[in-house]
């Protein structure tokens, strides 16, 4: 249980709060205020979030601290019995049950309800519980309040710059109560400029039935010897200000009270006007701002003639108290400097930091992603298609139709080549072993290499090298044979001169018809003539044909031989086979899953067992 404070003090420099709702920004603002005030410990004890538990990382000055998160108020209160305030950010739907639970929790004394729109009958029930249990409610429909130099509820008083400007990091001698949270911010500045500053400011909220009233707080301020004068900022609508009038008359309020009810302009409207707050509407003459200002003035409050003189009245009252020796101005204290958030410093161009990495292909910072400067709307509207997107993201160019069609054709014809090939085989085995789709897909993709599907790039490299260097096809075949290297892109296990690969036929036919030039294909077909005279399966295979035609495409759209070389050296052309084959591999995995196939097991007679009878013993 929190250390006992006098009843009139709701918040001091040791106050700790439970924040209901994972509200990172107000939590950080509360902590920054604490730090500026040089509090010994943070005012946020913990967070309650029904959807998660764990820790929230936030700043205490320049260091990071962890604030625990609990799922229930009960657990939070049990773990933090010294927290006697609940700052309730629950929505208007959950504000009632959560505030009720808090009010019924022994260790919690004050509940600030931020939500607007809490049903009035629910608020009345909460007020009833609070009265019975001697608890305080601030709100609903409020920003909260602030005890200068001690404790701040959530977002009250705005930015840390505003708080320092209004000297709220240390207490003054003036306590105020207002309805509006926004105007309480204005009051912080008015009071700071016309006195030694705010001691405490409470916004009771704009509802017709506030959880605590003007009078409730003014009586607390009256009882508090640190408060030397009081300010009340009422508004049109409701009758609560008359309770203050009575208290002035019967002597319960004796300290100077500067008061003003806004909304005096309502009389110029021909019909009754509902101002911003639920309660800001005069149903009867007594509820008008004019009537209330008059009654307050008559009861002894210091009431200006208009809002324009409000600050002057505060100043006059303050200076009089100082002159009469009733108020000794509170000293100014240097606030502890709160470090600026990095994001703010960047926004204000106060710091710079080298970026971690670069990109030249896409950008998602605007309203919609851009591929190489083209918005995805344009990609769809202008029918870029898959080939067009490959052009933008891989080649960083808006490719002509013949080229995008070619790229799409490659994807289509490499999508699958039956279950017997390496990639599909592996993906199927992985699926049968129970692996998920992505793992099984990956196991298939990982087979793509120099002997299967991954010869696209190597083919491009070797054929362009021999061609660009001016070597004859005959020289290339002999040279590679001498070096003991199989020509990448040549040869197929089952396809041959007599059993041609339809995919290669289709690609060649397309290129002949649509490519502006095909120097590499022409060269490769000369090489094929030579290799197929040796063995009829040493044909230009699908990998080779794709690799070579990609280079023809790049040259045709204006890349120099050096640029093509650089592109090939990235390994980028294999990506086309990977992209296409992914479609088929995923199909195989889904197929196996649909068929609910069991674990794959190779029959023993499919394996040659070559094991010694016993291992060689090392002495
Ligand atoms: N270039 C030149 N000679 C070759 C090539 C080649 N690419 N491939 C095979 N040979 C020769 C071998 O040197 C051997 O010659 P030899 O009889 O004088 O000793 C003979 O052909 C048989 O070699 P094998 O390795 O038994 O041929 P196989 O039919 O098993 O190989 C394979 C097929 C793996 C495709 C092979 O041709 C090769 O390695 N090609 C290059 C890699 C390639 O392009 N892979 C992609 C295939 S298509 C795809 O996966 C989608
Ligand atoms: C394929 O596209 O997977 C095939 O060309 C490979 C093969 O071994 O048949």
Short mmCIF file of C-alpha atoms in Angstrom, two decimals, residues 611-619:
data_model
loop_
_atom_site.label_atom_id
_atom_site.label_comp_id
_atom_site.label_asym_id
_atom_site.label_seq_id
_atom_site.Cartn_x
_atom_site.Cartn_y
_atom_site.Cartn_z
CA UNK A 611 30.23 -51.35 -46.39
CA UNK A 612 33.25 -53.06 -44.90
CA UNK A 613 32.47 -55.95 -42.53
CA UNK A 614 34.00 -53.96 -39.75
CA UNK A 615 35.71 -50.56 -39.54
CA UNK A 616 39.42 -50.25 -39.93
CA UNK A 617 40.85 -49.97 -36.49
CA UNK A 618 43.25 -47.11 -35.92
CA UNK A 619 46.01 -48.05 -33.49
#
